[in-house]
PDB file of C-alpha atoms and ligand atoms in Angstrom:
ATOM      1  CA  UNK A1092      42.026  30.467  83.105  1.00  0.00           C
ATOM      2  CA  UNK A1093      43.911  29.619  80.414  1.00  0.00           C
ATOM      3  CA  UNK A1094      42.667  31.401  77.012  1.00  0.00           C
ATOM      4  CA  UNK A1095      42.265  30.359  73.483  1.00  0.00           C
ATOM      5  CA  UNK A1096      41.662  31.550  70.215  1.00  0.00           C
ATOM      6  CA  UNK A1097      40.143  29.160  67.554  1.00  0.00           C
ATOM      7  CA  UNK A1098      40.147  30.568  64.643  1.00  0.00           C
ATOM      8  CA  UNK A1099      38.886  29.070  60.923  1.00  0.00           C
ATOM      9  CA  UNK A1100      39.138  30.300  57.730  1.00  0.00           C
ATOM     10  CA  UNK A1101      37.110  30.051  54.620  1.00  0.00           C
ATOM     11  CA  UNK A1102      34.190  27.869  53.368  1.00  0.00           C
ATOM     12  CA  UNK A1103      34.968  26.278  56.900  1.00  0.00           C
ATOM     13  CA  UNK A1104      31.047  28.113  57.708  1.00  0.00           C
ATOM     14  CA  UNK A1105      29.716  25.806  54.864  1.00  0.00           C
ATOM     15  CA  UNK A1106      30.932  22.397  56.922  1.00  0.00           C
ATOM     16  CA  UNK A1107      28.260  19.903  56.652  1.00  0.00           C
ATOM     17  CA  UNK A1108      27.247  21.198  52.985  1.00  0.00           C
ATOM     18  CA  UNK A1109      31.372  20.021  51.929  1.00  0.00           C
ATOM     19  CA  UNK A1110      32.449  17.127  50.435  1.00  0.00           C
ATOM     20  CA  UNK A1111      32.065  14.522  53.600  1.00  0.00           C
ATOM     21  CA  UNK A1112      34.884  12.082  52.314  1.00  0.00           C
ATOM     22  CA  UNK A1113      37.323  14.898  53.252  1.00  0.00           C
ATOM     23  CA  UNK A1114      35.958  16.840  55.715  1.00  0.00           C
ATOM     24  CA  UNK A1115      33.403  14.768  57.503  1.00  0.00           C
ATOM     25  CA  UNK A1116      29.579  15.535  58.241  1.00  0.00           C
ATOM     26  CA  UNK A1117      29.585  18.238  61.119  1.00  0.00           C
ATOM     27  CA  UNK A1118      29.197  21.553  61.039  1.00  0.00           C
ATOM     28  CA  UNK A1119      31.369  23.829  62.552  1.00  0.00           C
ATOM     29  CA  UNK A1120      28.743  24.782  65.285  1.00  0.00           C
ATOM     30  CA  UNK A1121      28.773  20.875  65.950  1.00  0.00           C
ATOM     31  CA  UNK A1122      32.553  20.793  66.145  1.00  0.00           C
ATOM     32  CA  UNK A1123      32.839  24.108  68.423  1.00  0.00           C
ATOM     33  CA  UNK A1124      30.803  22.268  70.673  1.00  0.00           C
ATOM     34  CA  UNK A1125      32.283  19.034  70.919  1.00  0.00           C
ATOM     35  CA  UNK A1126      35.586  21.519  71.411  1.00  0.00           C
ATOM     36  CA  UNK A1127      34.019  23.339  74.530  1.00  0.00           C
ATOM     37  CA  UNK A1128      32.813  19.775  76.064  1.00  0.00           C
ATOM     38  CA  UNK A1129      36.798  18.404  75.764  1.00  0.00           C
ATOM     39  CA  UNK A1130      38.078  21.653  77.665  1.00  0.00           C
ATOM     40  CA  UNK A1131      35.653  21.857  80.487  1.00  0.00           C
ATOM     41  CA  UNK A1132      36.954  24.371  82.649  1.00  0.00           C
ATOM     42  CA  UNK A1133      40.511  24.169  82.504  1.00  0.00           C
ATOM     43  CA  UNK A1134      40.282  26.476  79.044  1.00  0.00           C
ATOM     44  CA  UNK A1135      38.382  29.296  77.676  1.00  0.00           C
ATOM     45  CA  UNK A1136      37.413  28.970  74.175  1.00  0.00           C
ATOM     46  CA  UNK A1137      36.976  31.947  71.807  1.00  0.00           C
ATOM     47  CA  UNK A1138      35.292  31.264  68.345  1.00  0.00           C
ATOM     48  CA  UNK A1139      35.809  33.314  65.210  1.00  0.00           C
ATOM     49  CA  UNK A1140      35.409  32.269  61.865  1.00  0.00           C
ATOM     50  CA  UNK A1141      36.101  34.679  58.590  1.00  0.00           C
ATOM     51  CA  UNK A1142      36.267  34.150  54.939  1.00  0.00           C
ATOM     52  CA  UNK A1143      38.574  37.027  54.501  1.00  0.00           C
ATOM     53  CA  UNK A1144      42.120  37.193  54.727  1.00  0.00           C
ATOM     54  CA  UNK A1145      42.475  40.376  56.423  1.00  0.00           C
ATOM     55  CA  UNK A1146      39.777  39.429  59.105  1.00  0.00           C
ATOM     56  CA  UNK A1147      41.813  36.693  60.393  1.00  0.00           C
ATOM     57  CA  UNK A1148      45.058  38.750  59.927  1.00  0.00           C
ATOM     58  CA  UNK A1149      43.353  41.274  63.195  1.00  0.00           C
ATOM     59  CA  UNK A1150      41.671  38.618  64.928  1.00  0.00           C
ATOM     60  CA  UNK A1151      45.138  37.884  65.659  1.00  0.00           C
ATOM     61  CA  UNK A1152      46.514  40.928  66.075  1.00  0.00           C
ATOM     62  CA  UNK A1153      44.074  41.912  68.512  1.00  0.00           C
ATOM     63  CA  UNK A1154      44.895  38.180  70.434  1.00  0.00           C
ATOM     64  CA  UNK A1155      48.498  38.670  70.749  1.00  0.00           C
ATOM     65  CA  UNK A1156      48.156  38.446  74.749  1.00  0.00           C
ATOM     66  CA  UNK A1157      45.884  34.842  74.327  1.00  0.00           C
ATOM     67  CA  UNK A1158      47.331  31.753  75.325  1.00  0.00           C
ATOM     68  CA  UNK A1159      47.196  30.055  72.322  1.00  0.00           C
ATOM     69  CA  UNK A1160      45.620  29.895  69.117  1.00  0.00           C
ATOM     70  CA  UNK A1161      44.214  26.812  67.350  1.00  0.00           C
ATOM     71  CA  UNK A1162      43.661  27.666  63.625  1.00  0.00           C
ATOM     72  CA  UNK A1163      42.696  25.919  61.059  1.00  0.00           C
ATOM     73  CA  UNK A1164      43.450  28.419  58.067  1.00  0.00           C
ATOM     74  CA  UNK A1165      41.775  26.254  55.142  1.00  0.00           C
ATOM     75  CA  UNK A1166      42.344  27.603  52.120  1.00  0.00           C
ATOM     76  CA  UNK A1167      44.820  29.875  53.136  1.00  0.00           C
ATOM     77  CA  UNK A1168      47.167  27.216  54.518  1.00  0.00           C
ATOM     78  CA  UNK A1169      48.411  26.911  50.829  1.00  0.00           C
ATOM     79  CA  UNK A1170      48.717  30.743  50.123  1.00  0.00           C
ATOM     80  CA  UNK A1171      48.734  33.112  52.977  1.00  0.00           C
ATOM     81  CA  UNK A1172      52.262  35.422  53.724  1.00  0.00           C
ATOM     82  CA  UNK A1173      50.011  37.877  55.510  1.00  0.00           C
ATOM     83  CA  UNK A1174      49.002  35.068  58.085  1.00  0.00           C
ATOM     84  CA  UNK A1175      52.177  33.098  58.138  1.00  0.00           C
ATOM     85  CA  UNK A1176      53.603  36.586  59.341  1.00  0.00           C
ATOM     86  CA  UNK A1177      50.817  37.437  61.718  1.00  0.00           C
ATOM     87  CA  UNK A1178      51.186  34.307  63.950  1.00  0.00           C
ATOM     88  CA  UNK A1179      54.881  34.621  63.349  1.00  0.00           C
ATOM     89  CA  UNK A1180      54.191  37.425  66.138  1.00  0.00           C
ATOM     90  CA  UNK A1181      52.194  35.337  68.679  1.00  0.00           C
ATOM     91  CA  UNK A1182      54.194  34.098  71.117  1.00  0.00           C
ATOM     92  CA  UNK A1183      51.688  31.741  72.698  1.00  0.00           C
ATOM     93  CA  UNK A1184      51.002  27.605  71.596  1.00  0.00           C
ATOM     94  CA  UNK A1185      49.845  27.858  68.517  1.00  0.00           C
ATOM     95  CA  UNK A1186      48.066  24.471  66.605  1.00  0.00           C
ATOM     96  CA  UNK A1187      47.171  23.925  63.093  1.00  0.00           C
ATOM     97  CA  UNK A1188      44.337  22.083  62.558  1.00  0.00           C
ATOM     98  CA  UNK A1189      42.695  20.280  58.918  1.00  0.00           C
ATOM     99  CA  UNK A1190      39.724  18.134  59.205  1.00  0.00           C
ATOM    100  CA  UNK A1191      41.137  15.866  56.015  1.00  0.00           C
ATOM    101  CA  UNK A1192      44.558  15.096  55.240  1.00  0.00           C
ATOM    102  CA  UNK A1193      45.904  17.810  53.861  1.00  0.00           C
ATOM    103  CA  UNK A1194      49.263  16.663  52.677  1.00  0.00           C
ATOM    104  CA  UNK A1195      48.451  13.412  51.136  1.00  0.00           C
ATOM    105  CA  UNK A1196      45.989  15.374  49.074  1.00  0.00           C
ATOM    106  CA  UNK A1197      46.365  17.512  45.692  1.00  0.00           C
ATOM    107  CA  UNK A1198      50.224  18.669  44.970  1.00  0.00           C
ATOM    108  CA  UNK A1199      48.794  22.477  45.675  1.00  0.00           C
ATOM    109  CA  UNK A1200      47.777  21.126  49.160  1.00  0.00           C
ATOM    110  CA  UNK A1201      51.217  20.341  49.865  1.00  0.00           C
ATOM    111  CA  UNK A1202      52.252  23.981  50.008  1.00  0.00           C
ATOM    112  CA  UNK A1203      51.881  25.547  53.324  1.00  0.00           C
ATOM    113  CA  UNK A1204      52.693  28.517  54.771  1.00  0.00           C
ATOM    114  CA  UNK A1205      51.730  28.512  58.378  1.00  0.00           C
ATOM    115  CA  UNK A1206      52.908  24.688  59.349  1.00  0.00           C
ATOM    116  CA  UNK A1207      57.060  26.442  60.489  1.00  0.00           C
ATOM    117  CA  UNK A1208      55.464  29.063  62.802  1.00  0.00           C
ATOM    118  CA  UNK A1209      53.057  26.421  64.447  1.00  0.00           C
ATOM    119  CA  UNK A1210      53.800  24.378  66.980  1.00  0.00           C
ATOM    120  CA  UNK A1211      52.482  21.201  65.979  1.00  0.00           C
ATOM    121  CA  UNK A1212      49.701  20.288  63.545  1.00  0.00           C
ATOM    122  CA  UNK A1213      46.708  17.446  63.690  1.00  0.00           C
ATOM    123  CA  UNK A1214      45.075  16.533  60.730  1.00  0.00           C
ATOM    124  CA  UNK A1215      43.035  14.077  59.002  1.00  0.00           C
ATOM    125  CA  UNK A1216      40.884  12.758  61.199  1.00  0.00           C
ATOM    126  CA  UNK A1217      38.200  14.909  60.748  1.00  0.00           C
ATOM    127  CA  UNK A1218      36.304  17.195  64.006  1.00  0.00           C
ATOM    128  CA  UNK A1219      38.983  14.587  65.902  1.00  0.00           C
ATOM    129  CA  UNK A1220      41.602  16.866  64.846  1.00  0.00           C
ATOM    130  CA  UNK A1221      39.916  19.934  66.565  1.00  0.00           C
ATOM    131  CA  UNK A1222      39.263  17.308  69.725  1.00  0.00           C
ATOM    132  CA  UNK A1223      43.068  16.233  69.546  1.00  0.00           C
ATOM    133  CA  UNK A1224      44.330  19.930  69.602  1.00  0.00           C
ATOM    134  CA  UNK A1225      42.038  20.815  72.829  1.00  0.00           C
ATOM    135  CA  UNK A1226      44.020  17.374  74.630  1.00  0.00           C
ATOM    136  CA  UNK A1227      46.888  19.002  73.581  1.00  0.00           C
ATOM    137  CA  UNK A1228      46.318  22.393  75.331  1.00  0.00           C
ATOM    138  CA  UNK A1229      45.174  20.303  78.240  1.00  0.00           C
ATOM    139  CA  UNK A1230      48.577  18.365  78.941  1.00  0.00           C
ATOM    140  CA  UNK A1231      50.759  21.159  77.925  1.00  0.00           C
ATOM    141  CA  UNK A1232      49.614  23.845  79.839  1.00  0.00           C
TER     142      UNK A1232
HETATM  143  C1  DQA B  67      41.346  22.194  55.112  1.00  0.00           C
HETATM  144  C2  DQA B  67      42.217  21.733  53.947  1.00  0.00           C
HETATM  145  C3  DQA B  67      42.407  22.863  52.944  1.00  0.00           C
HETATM  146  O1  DQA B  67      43.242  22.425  51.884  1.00  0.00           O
HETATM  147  C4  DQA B  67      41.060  23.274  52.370  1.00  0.00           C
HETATM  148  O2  DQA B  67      41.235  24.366  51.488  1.00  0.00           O
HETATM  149  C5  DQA B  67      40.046  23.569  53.401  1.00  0.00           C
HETATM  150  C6  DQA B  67      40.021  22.786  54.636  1.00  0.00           C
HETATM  151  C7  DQA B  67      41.006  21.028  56.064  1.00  0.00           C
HETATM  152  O3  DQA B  67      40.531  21.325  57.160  1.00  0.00           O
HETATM  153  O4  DQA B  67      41.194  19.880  55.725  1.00  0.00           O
HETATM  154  O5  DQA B  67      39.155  24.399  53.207  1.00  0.00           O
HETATM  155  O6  DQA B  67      42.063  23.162  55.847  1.00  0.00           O
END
């Protein structure tokens, strides 16, 4: 069984109550599930969600032997060392993932510390993005 972490960052708990014309209508219990329906069997999906920095910076300490990690670090895309260093050290797949398009956004947006030490990023296309990274782990592993 091939394991996964899919991790999100802050306000990403507060999807459905966020501005829908960048970050659709779900909610992230909605999009979790539509994520578990894509990878049937072949994967094994771990949730965890945190508005702190130094949560997420464990969560993937303590996943360093997962296969991959799908993460979509919100906020801290834009200003995050301490994560940008932590997946530095996971040697699995690991997928960014935004709901809107991030870089086409505000200037600050454009900043991003974790996109070099992922392997590939989806974005902009709202819960598809999550979908999209879950077809990913499914052909390439
Ligand atoms: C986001 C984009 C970030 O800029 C923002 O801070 C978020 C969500 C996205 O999924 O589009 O909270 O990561």
């Amino acid at each position: 069984m091939i394991r996964v972490l899919v991790l999100n960052g802050p306000n990403l708990n507060m999807l459905g109550k966020r501005p829908k014309e960048h970050y659709g209508s779900l909610t992230l219990n909605q999009i979790n599930e539509l994520m578990k329906k894509e990878a049937g069997d072949k994967l094994e999906l771990e949730f965890y969600q945190s508005n702190y920095e130094g949560d997420l910076v464990t969560k993937i300490q303590e996943s360093l032997n997962y296969d991959a990690i799908i993460i979509n670090p919100a906020a801290y895309t834009h200003t995050s060392v301490a994560i940008h260093d932590a997946l530095e050290m996971f040697t699995g797949i690991k997928i960014e993932v935004h709901l809107s398009k991030v870089d086409n956004r505000e200037d600050f947006r454009r900043i991003n510390f974790v996109r070099d030490v992922c392997d590939v990023c989806f974005s902009g296309e709202f819960e598809g993005s999550y979908v999209n990274a879950i077809k990913y782990l499914k052909n390439h592993k």
